CSV table of C-alpha atoms in Angstrom, one decimal:
chain,number,residue,atom,x,y,z
K,1,MET,CA,79.3,-21.6,116.7
K,2,ASP,CA,76.1,-19.6,117.3
K,3,VAL,CA,75.9,-15.9,117.7
K,4,ALA,CA,76.0,-15.9,121.5
K,5,GLY,CA,79.1,-18.2,121.5
K,6,LEU,CA,80.9,-16.0,118.9
K,7,LEU,CA,80.3,-12.8,120.9
K,8,GLU,CA,81.3,-14.4,124.2
K,9,SER,CA,84.5,-15.8,122.6
K,10,ALA,CA,85.3,-12.4,121.1
K,11,SER,CA,84.7,-10.6,124.4
K,12,LEU,CA,87.3,-12.9,126.1
K,13,LEU,CA,89.9,-11.3,123.8
K,14,VAL,CA,89.2,-7.8,125.1
K,15,PRO,CA,91.3,-6.6,128.1
K,16,GLU,CA,89.1,-5.5,131.0
K,17,ASP,CA,90.6,-2.0,131.1
K,18,THR,CA,89.5,-1.3,127.5
K,19,ALA,CA,86.6,1.2,127.4
K,20,THR,CA,84.3,2.8,124.8
K,21,GLU,CA,83.9,6.6,124.5
K,22,ASN,CA,81.0,6.2,127.0
K,23,ASP,CA,83.3,4.3,129.5
K,24,LEU,CA,81.6,1.0,128.8
K,25,THR,CA,83.8,-2.1,129.2
K,26,VAL,CA,83.7,-5.7,128.4
K,27,LEU,CA,82.0,-6.3,131.8
K,28,ASP,CA,79.0,-4.3,130.5
K,29,ILE,CA,78.9,-6.4,127.4
K,30,TRP,CA,78.6,-9.5,129.4
K,31,ASP,CA,75.4,-8.1,131.0
K,32,TYR,CA,74.0,-7.5,127.5
K,33,LEU,CA,74.9,-11.0,126.4
K,34,ALA,CA,73.2,-12.4,129.5
K,35,HIS,CA,70.0,-10.8,128.3
K,36,ASP,CA,70.4,-11.9,124.7
K,37,GLU,CA,71.0,-8.2,123.6
K,38,TRP,CA,73.2,-9.4,120.8
K,39,GLU,CA,72.9,-6.3,118.5
K,40,ILE,CA,74.0,-4.0,121.4
K,41,ALA,CA,76.8,-6.4,122.4
K,42,LEU,CA,78.1,-6.6,118.8
K,43,GLY,CA,78.1,-2.8,118.4
K,44,LEU,CA,79.9,-2.3,121.7
K,45,LEU,CA,82.5,-5.0,120.8
K,46,GLU,CA,83.2,-3.1,117.6
K,47,GLU,CA,83.7,0.1,119.5
K,48,LEU,CA,86.1,-1.7,121.9
K,49,GLY,CA,88.0,-3.2,118.9
K,50,ASP,CA,88.4,0.3,117.5
K,51,ALA,CA,89.7,1.6,120.8
K,52,ARG,CA,92.8,-0.6,120.8
K,53,SER,CA,94.6,-3.2,118.7
K,54,LEU,CA,93.0,-6.7,119.0
K,55,PRO,CA,93.9,-10.0,117.3
K,56,LEU,CA,92.6,-11.1,114.0
K,57,THR,CA,90.4,-13.8,115.6
K,58,PHE,CA,88.4,-11.1,117.4
K,59,TRP,CA,87.3,-9.5,114.2
K,60,GLU,CA,86.8,-12.8,112.4
K,61,GLN,CA,84.4,-13.9,115.2
K,62,LEU,CA,82.5,-10.5,115.1
K,63,ALA,CA,82.2,-10.8,111.3
K,64,GLU,CA,80.7,-14.3,111.6
K,65,ALA,CA,78.3,-13.1,114.3
K,66,ALA,CA,77.2,-10.1,112.2
K,67,GLU,CA,76.6,-12.4,109.2
K,68,GLN,CA,74.5,-14.7,111.2
K,69,LEU,CA,72.5,-11.7,112.4
K,70,ARG,CA,72.3,-10.4,108.8
K,71,PHE,CA,73.8,-7.1,109.8
K,72,GLU,CA,75.5,-6.3,106.5
K,73,ARG,CA,77.2,-3.1,107.4
K,74,SER,CA,78.7,-4.6,110.6
K,75,ALA,CA,79.8,-7.7,108.7
K,76,ALA,CA,81.5,-5.6,106.0
K,77,TRP,CA,83.3,-3.5,108.7
K,78,CYS,CA,84.5,-6.5,110.6
K,79,HIS,CA,85.8,-8.2,107.4
K,80,TRP,CA,87.5,-4.9,106.5
K,81,ARG,CA,89.2,-4.7,109.9
K,82,CYS,CA,90.5,-8.3,109.2
K,83,SER,CA,92.0,-7.0,106.0
K,84,GLU,CA,93.6,-4.1,107.8
K,85,ILE,CA,95.3,-6.6,110.2
K,86,ARG,CA,96.5,-8.8,107.3
K,87,ASN,CA,97.6,-6.1,104.8
K,88,GLY,CA,98.0,-2.9,106.8
K,89,VAL,CA,96.0,0.4,106.6
K,90,ILE,CA,96.7,3.9,105.4
K,91,ARG,CA,94.4,6.7,106.7
K,92,ALA,CA,94.1,9.8,104.6
K,93,ASP,CA,92.1,12.9,103.8
K,94,LEU,CA,90.6,12.4,100.4
K,95,THR,CA,89.1,15.0,98.1
K,96,LEU,CA,87.3,13.8,95.0
K,97,ARG,CA,87.3,15.9,91.8
K,98,PRO,CA,84.0,17.5,90.9
K,99,ALA,CA,81.8,15.5,88.5
K,100,ALA,CA,82.4,18.1,85.8
K,101,GLU,CA,86.2,17.5,85.9
K,102,ALA,CA,86.3,13.7,86.3
K,103,ARG,CA,85.1,10.5,84.7
K,104,ARG,CA,82.9,9.6,87.7
K,105,THR,CA,79.6,11.4,88.1
K,106,THR,CA,78.1,9.2,90.8
K,107,PRO,CA,79.0,8.8,94.5
K,108,ILE,CA,81.6,6.2,95.5
K,109,SER,CA,80.6,3.5,98.0
K,110,GLY,CA,82.2,4.0,101.4
K,111,ALA,CA,82.0,0.3,102.5
K,112,GLY,CA,85.2,-1.1,101.0
K,113,VAL,CA,83.7,-2.1,97.7
K,114,LEU,CA,85.8,0.2,95.5
K,115,ARG,CA,89.4,-0.9,94.7
K,116,PRO,CA,90.9,2.1,92.9
K,117,MET,CA,94.4,2.6,91.7
K,118,TRP,CA,96.8,5.0,93.4
K,119,ASP,CA,99.8,6.9,92.2
K,120,ILE,CA,102.2,6.6,95.1
K,121,GLY,CA,105.4,7.5,93.3
K,122,HIS,CA,106.4,4.3,91.6
K,123,LEU,CA,107.7,4.1,88.1
K,124,SER,CA,107.7,1.2,85.7
K,125,PRO,CA,111.0,-0.2,84.2
K,126,THR,CA,110.3,2.0,81.1
K,127,GLY,CA,109.9,5.1,83.3
K,128,ASP,CA,106.1,5.4,83.0
K,129,ARG,CA,103.9,5.8,86.0
K,130,ALA,CA,103.1,2.6,87.8
K,131,VAL,CA,100.1,2.5,90.1
K,132,SER,CA,99.2,0.3,93.0
K,133,ILE,CA,95.8,-0.9,94.1
K,134,ALA,CA,94.2,-0.3,97.5
K,135,ALA,CA,90.6,-0.8,98.6
K,136,LEU,CA,88.9,2.2,100.1
K,137,TRP,CA,86.6,2.6,103.1
K,138,VAL,CA,85.1,6.0,103.8
K,139,GLU,CA,84.8,6.9,107.5
K,140,GLY,CA,81.5,8.2,108.8
K,141,THR,CA,79.4,8.0,105.7
K,142,PRO,CA,78.1,5.3,103.4
K,143,THR,CA,79.0,7.2,100.2
K,144,LEU,CA,81.2,10.1,99.0
K,145,GLN,CA,79.9,12.5,96.4
K,146,PRO,CA,82.0,13.8,93.5
K,147,GLY,CA,83.8,16.9,94.8
K,148,GLY,CA,83.4,15.7,98.4
K,149,GLN,CA,85.9,15.4,101.1
K,150,ALA,CA,86.3,12.7,103.8
K,151,THR,CA,88.8,10.7,105.8
K,152,VAL,CA,89.3,7.3,104.2
K,153,ARG,CA,91.1,4.1,105.1
K,154,LEU,CA,93.1,2.3,102.4
K,155,VAL,CA,94.0,-1.4,102.5
K,156,PRO,CA,96.8,-2.2,99.9
K,157,LEU,CA,96.4,-5.1,97.7
K,158,THR,CA,100.2,-5.6,97.8
K,159,PRO,CA,101.6,-4.1,101.1
K,160,SER,CA,105.2,-4.1,99.9
K,161,HIS,CA,104.4,-1.5,97.4
K,162,TRP,CA,103.4,1.0,100.1
K,163,THR,CA,106.3,0.7,102.6
K,164,HIS,CA,107.8,4.1,101.5
K,165,VAL,CA,104.5,6.0,102.1
K,166,GLN,CA,104.6,8.3,105.1
K,167,PRO,CA,102.2,10.8,106.8
K,168,GLY,CA,102.1,14.0,104.9
K,169,ARG,CA,102.6,12.5,101.5
K,170,ARG,CA,100.1,13.5,98.8
K,171,ILE,CA,98.9,10.6,96.6
K,172,THR,CA,96.4,10.5,93.7
K,173,MET,CA,93.4,8.2,93.1
K,174,HIS,CA,92.6,6.9,89.6
K,175,GLU,CA,89.8,4.9,88.1
K,176,ASP,CA,91.3,5.5,84.6
K,177,ARG,CA,94.2,7.5,83.3
K,178,THR,CA,92.8,10.7,84.8
K,179,VAL,CA,93.0,11.8,88.4
K,180,ALA,CA,89.8,11.0,90.3
K,181,GLY,CA,90.9,12.4,93.6
K,182,THR,CA,93.8,13.6,95.8
K,183,ALA,CA,94.6,12.3,99.3
K,184,VAL,CA,97.0,13.5,102.0
K,185,VAL,CA,98.2,10.6,104.2
K,186,LEU,CA,97.5,10.9,107.9
K,187,GLU,CA,98.6,7.6,109.3
K,188,VAL,CA,100.4,4.5,108.1
K,189,HIS,CA,100.1,1.1,109.9
K,190,GLY,CA,101.8,-2.0,108.5
K,191,PRO,CA,100.4,-5.5,108.5
K,192,ALA,CA,100.0,-7.1,111.9
K,193,ALA,CA,99.5,-10.6,110.5
K,194,PRO,CA,100.9,-12.4,107.4
K,195,ALA,CA,99.1,-11.0,104.3
K,196,HIS,CA,97.0,-13.4,102.3
K,197,PRO,CA,98.3,-14.0,98.8
K,198,PRO,CA,96.6,-11.4,96.5
K,199,SER,CA,94.1,-13.0,94.2
K,200,ARG,CA,94.7,-10.7,91.3
K,201,GLY,CA,98.5,-10.7,91.1
K,202,SER,CA,101.1,-8.9,93.2
K,203,HIS,CA,102.5,-6.7,90.4
K,204,GLN,CA,101.9,-3.0,90.0
K,205,GLU,CA,99.2,-2.2,87.4
K,206,HIS,CA,99.0,0.2,84.6
K,207,PRO,CA,96.0,2.6,84.5
K,208,SER,CA,94.7,0.7,81.5
K,209,GLN,CA,93.6,-2.0,83.9
K,210,GLN,CA,91.1,0.2,85.7
K,211,ASP,CA,88.2,-2.2,85.5
K,212,ARG,CA,90.0,-4.8,87.5
K,213,ALA,CA,91.4,-2.2,89.9
K,214,SER,CA,88.0,-0.8,90.8
K,215,GLY,CA,86.4,-4.2,91.4
K,216,ARG,CA,83.9,-3.9,88.6
């Protein structure tokens, strides 16, 4: 399907009463599509998708359209939203440790590339800390500097590990045995679609496996 067809098909999945912050609706998007204003239509559809819960197919079609248009950031965001639907999402306020106190001295990518480990209170059978992996998207900025603060979105690799996590809980981020950052959970949303089988195993991982956890 070409870009126009993908955007038209996605727009049909949006209820007519859904509006952006500027009160634009899917009817306005049809006007942009009629004039081949695909970039504007794609951006507005993303806004409408963020305004309410829409099906997985909506984001899959937007992701494919963005890829055909070679809009890398939009494609990454749409694929990320697909992951949120499949695996659930946790929003949290994250504070990274300063570079002088942590292993990392460079900014982290905000576009869902990093897959750090998180201490969310699990213990191994031997009583040691057991960590769980969740990919990380930083809201509103392409990177986050050491010592910086931002609202982030976490997509668990294994959603069943995170069912006990509730708003207000404090969790810690790890790229090795040391603490890389601390986050306070704001919202928790479970999977809205069956999760895809995790490609790297569904077990909890020990901090010694940090290279795999961070996607390096």
